[in-house]
Structure formats: structure tokens, C-alpha cells
PDB file of C-alpha atoms in Angstrom:
ATOM      1  CA  MET W  15      16.902 -32.158  36.316  1.00 94.00           C
ATOM      2  CA  LYS W  16      18.259 -35.375  36.817  1.00 97.00           C
ATOM      3  CA  LYS W  17      16.776 -37.821  39.169  1.00 98.00           C
ATOM      4  CA  ILE W  18      19.302 -39.984  41.634  1.00 98.00           C
ATOM      5  CA  PHE W  19      18.129 -42.639  44.089  1.00 98.00           C
ATOM      6  CA  LEU W  20      20.227 -43.209  46.774  1.00 98.00           C
ATOM      7  CA  PRO W  21      22.705 -44.895  47.569  1.00 97.00           C
ATOM      8  CA  ILE W  22      24.289 -43.938  44.749  1.00 98.00           C
ATOM      9  CA  LYS W  23      25.282 -46.046  41.939  1.00 97.00           C
ATOM     10  CA  ASN W  24      28.660 -46.187  39.783  1.00 97.00           C
ATOM     11  CA  GLU W  25      26.680 -46.015  36.578  1.00 98.00           C
ATOM     12  CA  ASP W  26      24.659 -42.941  37.814  1.00 98.00           C
ATOM     13  CA  ILE W  27      28.125 -41.073  38.905  1.00 98.00           C
ATOM     14  CA  GLU W  28      29.613 -41.700  35.404  1.00 98.00           C
ATOM     15  CA  LYS W  29      26.534 -39.885  33.613  1.00 98.00           C
ATOM     16  CA  LEU W  30      27.138 -36.847  35.739  1.00 98.00           C
ATOM     17  CA  LYS W  31      29.044 -33.388  34.444  1.00 98.00           C
ATOM     18  CA  VAL W  32      29.842 -30.583  36.196  1.00 97.00           C
ATOM     19  CA  GLY W  33      26.752 -28.224  36.348  1.00 96.00           C
ATOM     20  CA  ASP W  34      24.102 -31.129  36.146  1.00 98.00           C
ATOM     21  CA  ASP W  35      21.108 -30.050  38.187  1.00 98.00           C
ATOM     22  CA  VAL W  36      20.527 -33.221  40.355  1.00 98.00           C
ATOM     23  CA  LEU W  37      17.277 -33.960  42.947  1.00 98.00           C
ATOM     24  CA  LEU W  38      18.538 -36.801  45.324  1.00 98.00           C
ATOM     25  CA  THR W  39      16.299 -39.125  47.044  1.00 98.00           C
ATOM     26  CA  GLY W  40      17.220 -41.731  49.465  1.00 98.00           C
ATOM     27  CA  ARG W  41      19.595 -41.964  52.452  1.00 98.00           C
ATOM     28  CA  ILE W  42      22.313 -39.228  53.227  1.00 98.00           C
ATOM     29  CA  TYR W  43      24.479 -38.924  56.501  1.00 98.00           C
ATOM     30  CA  THR W  44      25.570 -35.790  57.886  1.00 98.00           C
ATOM     31  CA  ALA W  45      29.474 -35.619  59.098  1.00 97.00           C
ATOM     32  CA  ARG W  46      31.399 -32.349  59.999  1.00 96.00           C
ATOM     33  CA  ASP W  47      34.855 -31.527  60.933  1.00 95.00           C
ATOM     34  CA  MET W  48      34.847 -33.468  64.217  1.00 96.00           C
ATOM     35  CA  VAL W  49      33.033 -36.622  63.079  1.00 97.00           C
ATOM     36  CA  HIS W  50      35.640 -36.861  59.966  1.00 97.00           C
ATOM     37  CA  LYS W  51      38.577 -36.255  62.034  1.00 97.00           C
ATOM     38  CA  MET W  52      37.182 -39.318  64.631  1.00 97.00           C
ATOM     39  CA  LEU W  53      36.381 -41.447  61.388  1.00 97.00           C
ATOM     40  CA  VAL W  54      39.906 -41.322  60.146  1.00 97.00           C
ATOM     41  CA  GLU W  55      41.468 -41.745  63.227  1.00 97.00           C
ATOM     42  CA  GLY W  56      39.199 -44.916  64.020  1.00 97.00           C
ATOM     43  CA  LEU W  57      39.975 -46.145  60.436  1.00 96.00           C
ATOM     44  CA  LYS W  58      43.727 -46.210  60.988  1.00 95.00           C
ATOM     45  CA  ASP W  59      43.263 -47.969  64.316  1.00 96.00           C
ATOM     46  CA  LYS W  60      40.989 -50.552  62.437  1.00 95.00           C
ATOM     47  CA  GLN W  61      37.854 -49.279  64.239  1.00 95.00           C
ATOM     48  CA  VAL W  62      34.441 -49.983  62.789  1.00 95.00           C
ATOM     49  CA  PRO W  63      32.697 -46.923  62.054  1.00 97.00           C
ATOM     50  CA  PRO W  64      29.135 -46.393  63.106  1.00 97.00           C
ATOM     51  CA  ILE W  65      28.044 -45.889  59.728  1.00 97.00           C
ATOM     52  CA  VAL W  66      28.645 -47.939  56.412  1.00 96.00           C
ATOM     53  CA  LEU W  67      31.407 -46.008  54.620  1.00 97.00           C
ATOM     54  CA  TYR W  68      31.006 -47.849  51.290  1.00 96.00           C
ATOM     55  CA  GLY W  69      29.159 -46.374  48.686  1.00 97.00           C
ATOM     56  CA  SER W  70      27.452 -43.763  51.219  1.00 98.00           C
ATOM     57  CA  THR W  71      27.003 -39.920  50.473  1.00 98.00           C
ATOM     58  CA  ILE W  72      28.005 -37.475  53.202  1.00 98.00           C
ATOM     59  CA  TYR W  73      26.735 -34.332  53.367  1.00 98.00           C
ATOM     60  CA  TYR W  74      28.652 -31.622  55.219  1.00 98.00           C
ATOM     61  CA  ALA W  75      26.061 -30.255  57.476  1.00 97.00           C
ATOM     62  CA  GLY W  76      24.827 -30.267  61.304  1.00 93.00           C
ATOM     63  CA  PRO W  77      20.720 -30.104  60.970  1.00 93.00           C
ATOM     64  CA  THR W  78      18.901 -27.814  63.417  1.00 93.00           C
ATOM     65  CA  PRO W  79      15.833 -29.271  65.844  1.00 91.00           C
ATOM     66  CA  GLY W  80      12.567 -28.721  63.828  1.00 91.00           C
ATOM     67  CA  LYS W  81       9.200 -27.487  65.175  1.00 90.00           C
ATOM     68  CA  PRO W  82       6.763 -30.380  65.013  1.00 89.00           C
ATOM     69  CA  PRO W  83       5.449 -31.691  62.437  1.00 89.00           C
ATOM     70  CA  LYS W  84       9.138 -30.882  60.708  1.00 92.00           C
ATOM     71  CA  VAL W  85      11.830 -33.404  61.207  1.00 94.00           C
ATOM     72  CA  VAL W  86      14.742 -30.784  61.298  1.00 95.00           C
ATOM     73  CA  GLY W  87      14.753 -27.199  61.066  1.00 94.00           C
ATOM     74  CA  SER W  88      17.183 -25.529  58.896  1.00 95.00           C
ATOM     75  CA  CYS W  89      19.642 -28.207  57.524  1.00 96.00           C
ATOM     76  CA  GLY W  90      22.347 -25.597  55.057  1.00 96.00           C
ATOM     77  CA  PRO W  91      25.598 -26.962  53.844  1.00 97.00           C
ATOM     78  CA  THR W  92      28.941 -26.274  56.031  1.00 95.00           C
ATOM     79  CA  THR W  93      32.022 -24.999  54.145  1.00 96.00           C
ATOM     80  CA  SER W  94      33.597 -28.108  52.447  1.00 98.00           C
ATOM     81  CA  SER W  95      37.223 -26.870  52.323  1.00 97.00           C
ATOM     82  CA  ARG W  96      37.247 -27.857  56.134  1.00 97.00           C
ATOM     83  CA  MET W  97      37.015 -31.648  55.416  1.00 98.00           C
ATOM     84  CA  ASP W  98      39.671 -31.617  52.689  1.00 98.00           C
ATOM     85  CA  LYS W  99      42.442 -32.814  54.936  1.00 98.00           C
ATOM     86  CA  PHE W 100      40.004 -35.952  55.512  1.00 98.00           C
ATOM     87  CA  THR W 101      38.853 -36.773  52.245  1.00 98.00           C
ATOM     88  CA  PRO W 102      41.171 -38.477  50.477  1.00 98.00           C
ATOM     89  CA  ALA W 103      40.932 -40.884  53.397  1.00 98.00           C
ATOM     90  CA  MET W 104      37.172 -41.138  53.511  1.00 98.00           C
ATOM     91  CA  LEU W 105      37.407 -41.945  49.679  1.00 98.00           C
ATOM     92  CA  ASP W 106      39.677 -44.290  50.049  1.00 98.00           C
ATOM     93  CA  ALA W 107      36.916 -45.973  52.759  1.00 97.00           C
ATOM     94  CA  GLY W 108      34.417 -46.220  50.033  1.00 97.00           C
ATOM     95  CA  ILE W 109      32.489 -42.863  50.058  1.00 98.00           C
ATOM     96  CA  LYS W 110      30.939 -42.211  46.677  1.00 98.00           C
ATOM     97  CA  ALA W 111      29.546 -38.584  46.959  1.00 98.00           C
ATOM     98  CA  MET W 112      29.840 -35.574  48.997  1.00 98.00           C
ATOM     99  CA  ILE W 113      27.514 -32.607  49.245  1.00 98.00           C
ATOM    100  CA  GLY W 114      28.783 -29.264  50.895  1.00 98.00           C
ATOM    101  CA  LYS W 115      29.629 -25.425  49.517  1.00 97.00           C
ATOM    102  CA  GLY W 116      32.749 -24.075  48.046  1.00 96.00           C
ATOM    103  CA  ARG W 117      35.855 -25.293  46.408  1.00 97.00           C
ATOM    104  CA  ARG W 118      37.627 -28.258  47.224  1.00 98.00           C
ATOM    105  CA  SER W 119      41.716 -28.717  46.991  1.00 97.00           C
ATOM    106  CA  GLU W 120      43.789 -30.189  44.179  1.00 96.00           C
ATOM    107  CA  ALA W 121      44.224 -33.237  46.714  1.00 97.00           C
ATOM    108  CA  VAL W 122      40.566 -33.820  46.732  1.00 98.00           C
ATOM    109  CA  LYS W 123      39.621 -33.569  43.062  1.00 97.00           C
ATOM    110  CA  GLU W 124      42.360 -35.963  42.190  1.00 98.00           C
ATOM    111  CA  SER W 125      41.074 -38.402  44.622  1.00 98.00           C
ATOM    112  CA  ILE W 126      37.441 -37.952  43.546  1.00 98.00           C
ATOM    113  CA  LYS W 127      38.923 -38.549  40.182  1.00 98.00           C
ATOM    114  CA  LYS W 128      40.860 -41.803  41.434  1.00 98.00           C
ATOM    115  CA  HIS W 129      37.717 -43.162  43.126  1.00 98.00           C
ATOM    116  CA  LYS W 130      35.008 -41.869  40.375  1.00 98.00           C
ATOM    117  CA  ALA W 131      33.152 -40.076  43.104  1.00 98.00           C
ATOM    118  CA  VAL W 132      31.253 -36.653  42.911  1.00 98.00           C
ATOM    119  CA  TYR W 133      31.283 -33.814  45.104  1.00 98.00           C
ATOM    120  CA  PHE W 134      27.642 -32.008  44.890  1.00 98.00           C
ATOM    121  CA  LEU W 135      27.187 -28.469  45.717  1.00 98.00           C
ATOM    122  CA  ALA W 136      24.128 -27.800  48.051  1.00 97.00           C
ATOM    123  CA  PRO W 137      22.865 -24.140  47.710  1.00 92.00           C
ATOM    124  CA  ALA W 138      24.206 -21.858  50.279  1.00 88.00           C
ATOM    125  CA  GLY W 139      21.701 -19.642  52.097  1.00 90.00           C
ATOM    126  CA  CYS W 140      18.905 -22.258  51.520  1.00 94.00           C
ATOM    127  CA  GLY W 141      19.079 -23.823  54.916  1.00 95.00           C
ATOM    128  CA  ALA W 142      15.372 -24.041  55.421  1.00 94.00           C
ATOM    129  CA  LEU W 143      14.413 -25.087  51.807  1.00 96.00           C
ATOM    130  CA  LEU W 144      17.459 -27.834  52.292  1.00 97.00           C
ATOM    131  CA  GLY W 145      15.309 -29.141  55.708  1.00 96.00           C
ATOM    132  CA  SER W 146      12.311 -29.325  54.239  1.00 96.00           C
ATOM    133  CA  LYS W 147      13.426 -32.077  51.921  1.00 97.00           C
ATOM    134  CA  ILE W 148      14.506 -34.279  54.888  1.00 97.00           C
ATOM    135  CA  LYS W 149      11.802 -36.723  55.570  1.00 97.00           C
ATOM    136  CA  LYS W 150      13.344 -38.794  58.574  1.00 97.00           C
ATOM    137  CA  ALA W 151      16.124 -38.016  60.666  1.00 97.00           C
ATOM    138  CA  ARG W 152      17.886 -39.853  63.342  1.00 96.00           C
ATOM    139  CA  VAL W 153      21.132 -39.489  65.230  1.00 97.00           C
ATOM    140  CA  ALA W 154      23.735 -42.628  63.585  1.00 98.00           C
ATOM    141  CA  GLY W 155      26.750 -42.145  65.576  1.00 97.00           C
ATOM    142  CA  PHE W 156      29.033 -39.797  67.992  1.00 98.00           C
ATOM    143  CA  SER W 157      25.680 -38.781  70.005  1.00 97.00           C
ATOM    144  CA  GLU W 158      28.207 -37.239  72.337  1.00 96.00           C
ATOM    145  CA  LEU W 159      28.811 -34.190  69.650  1.00 95.00           C
ATOM    146  CA  GLY W 160      25.131 -32.938  69.742  1.00 90.00           C
ATOM    147  CA  PRO W 161      24.102 -31.367  66.603  1.00 86.00           C
ATOM    148  CA  GLU W 162      27.478 -32.149  65.138  1.00 93.00           C
ATOM    149  CA  ALA W 163      26.805 -35.943  65.409  1.00 97.00           C
ATOM    150  CA  ILE W 164      26.383 -38.326  62.470  1.00 98.00           C
ATOM    151  CA  TYR W 165      22.518 -37.965  61.463  1.00 97.00           C
ATOM    152  CA  GLU W 166      21.268 -40.391  58.938  1.00 98.00           C
ATOM    153  CA  LEU W 167      18.757 -38.377  57.058  1.00 98.00           C
ATOM    154  CA  GLU W 168      15.882 -39.659  54.276  1.00 98.00           C
ATOM    155  CA  VAL W 169      15.757 -36.819  51.916  1.00 98.00           C
ATOM    156  CA  GLU W 170      13.390 -36.649  49.007  1.00 98.00           C
ATOM    157  CA  ASP W 171      14.145 -34.338  45.852  1.00 98.00           C
ATOM    158  CA  PHE W 172      17.164 -32.833  47.432  1.00 98.00           C
ATOM    159  CA  PRO W 173      18.390 -30.449  45.168  1.00 98.00           C
ATOM    160  CA  VAL W 174      22.292 -30.031  44.515  1.00 98.00           C
ATOM    161  CA  ILE W 175      24.499 -29.114  41.509  1.00 98.00           C
ATOM    162  CA  VAL W 176      27.353 -31.487  40.023  1.00 98.00           C
ATOM    163  CA  GLY W 177      30.345 -29.190  41.395  1.00 98.00           C
ATOM    164  CA  ILE W 178      32.781 -31.977  40.636  1.00 98.00           C
ATOM    165  CA  ASP W 179      32.441 -34.447  38.286  1.00 98.00           C
ATOM    166  CA  PRO W 180      33.942 -38.381  38.501  1.00 98.00           C
ATOM    167  CA  ARG W 181      36.543 -36.889  35.529  1.00 97.00           C
ATOM    168  CA  GLY W 182      37.677 -34.333  38.074  1.00 96.00           C
ATOM    169  CA  ASN W 183      36.022 -31.599  36.319  1.00 96.00           C
ATOM    170  CA  ASP W 184      35.410 -28.604  38.729  1.00 96.00           C
ATOM    171  CA  ALA W 185      32.613 -25.983  38.452  1.00 95.00           C
ATOM    172  CA  TYR W 186      34.609 -23.272  40.349  1.00 91.00           C
ATOM    173  CA  ARG W 187      37.433 -23.791  37.584  1.00 82.00           C
ATOM    174  CA  SER W 188      35.049 -23.667  34.808  1.00 56.00           C
ATOM    175  CA  THR W 189      33.241 -20.029  36.058  1.00 50.00           C
ATOM    176  CA  ARG W 190      36.659 -18.347  36.594  1.00 46.00           C
ATOM    177  CA  ARG W 191      37.375 -19.216  32.663  1.00 45.00           C
TER     178      ARG W 191
END
């Protein structure tokens, strides 16, 4: 099990291989479909995004409200392929890591390889467990989207698996063989 402190460093990414089990600690941002669309359109129009994209880790999720003393309730991953049409532009803007579930397109794999980034898989069906790893949460942008706004999350020992490494190796391709 590898431990990585966020924001993720290039030297940490370079050491990752498909299938590695990783525990993430630090800051991640949630972003789903609408946020991706708004960020990419904003970048095209030279707007300053509400969060620093360069070096960031994006989690494809929308946390549910937590019952005190919990910060959030369930916070499981959404299907990553829904963000595929926006992902190359997000990587061009400096995103270094993404967390979600499911396969990615060939264009996304090539963009991950080009930018020496990483795609992590979060365990699907484990939203309550993942939510328990979130220590702080605040709306960081696009509050009008409610639960699909950008949330800044502070996570501790957040469990993920390397799905696509910086060399473009893909866990789904490996398992099909």
C-alpha cells in the first residue's frame, strides 16, 4: 500500500503502476458533468476558475449531507466516462489526478500519458466508507449547482487503485487479457 500526500507530486505519479493500492491524504476537489462543462467553457473564454486547477486532484463525485458529527454522508464515485469529452482540456489546464469509476476513452488515456497524470479508481458501492475518509468539506465553486457544486475535501487515507498510470497502462485492458 502506497501513501501519497496531496497535492500530488510528479515524482509520486512517476512511481505509480496500474493496480497499485494507494491511500490519499490531503485536498481533492469534486467535479461532475456540469462543473466540467462550466470549467472548460470558462477556460475557453479566459475566465479564472474558482479553484486552482494546476496540480489538483479531481474526484468525480457529489457528497451527500452528513449527519453530525460526520462532515459528509456517502461520497461514492460517479462514472468517469461521462467526463471524457472534457478531460483532455482539464489535463491541459494542469489537473494531475482524477478519481472515479469505470473505463476511460482512448483519447483520455493518451492525454493522461501526454501529461504524465494518473487516473485512480475509487471502490464503487463504498460511498459510506469513502465518506468516512473525508475530514473537512466546503463548497469551493458553483454553489448554485447544490450537491453538484465543486467541493473542496480534506481526505485522510482515502483508498484508491491506480486505473491508468502515467505511461498509459490501463487496468481494464490488463484484466481483459
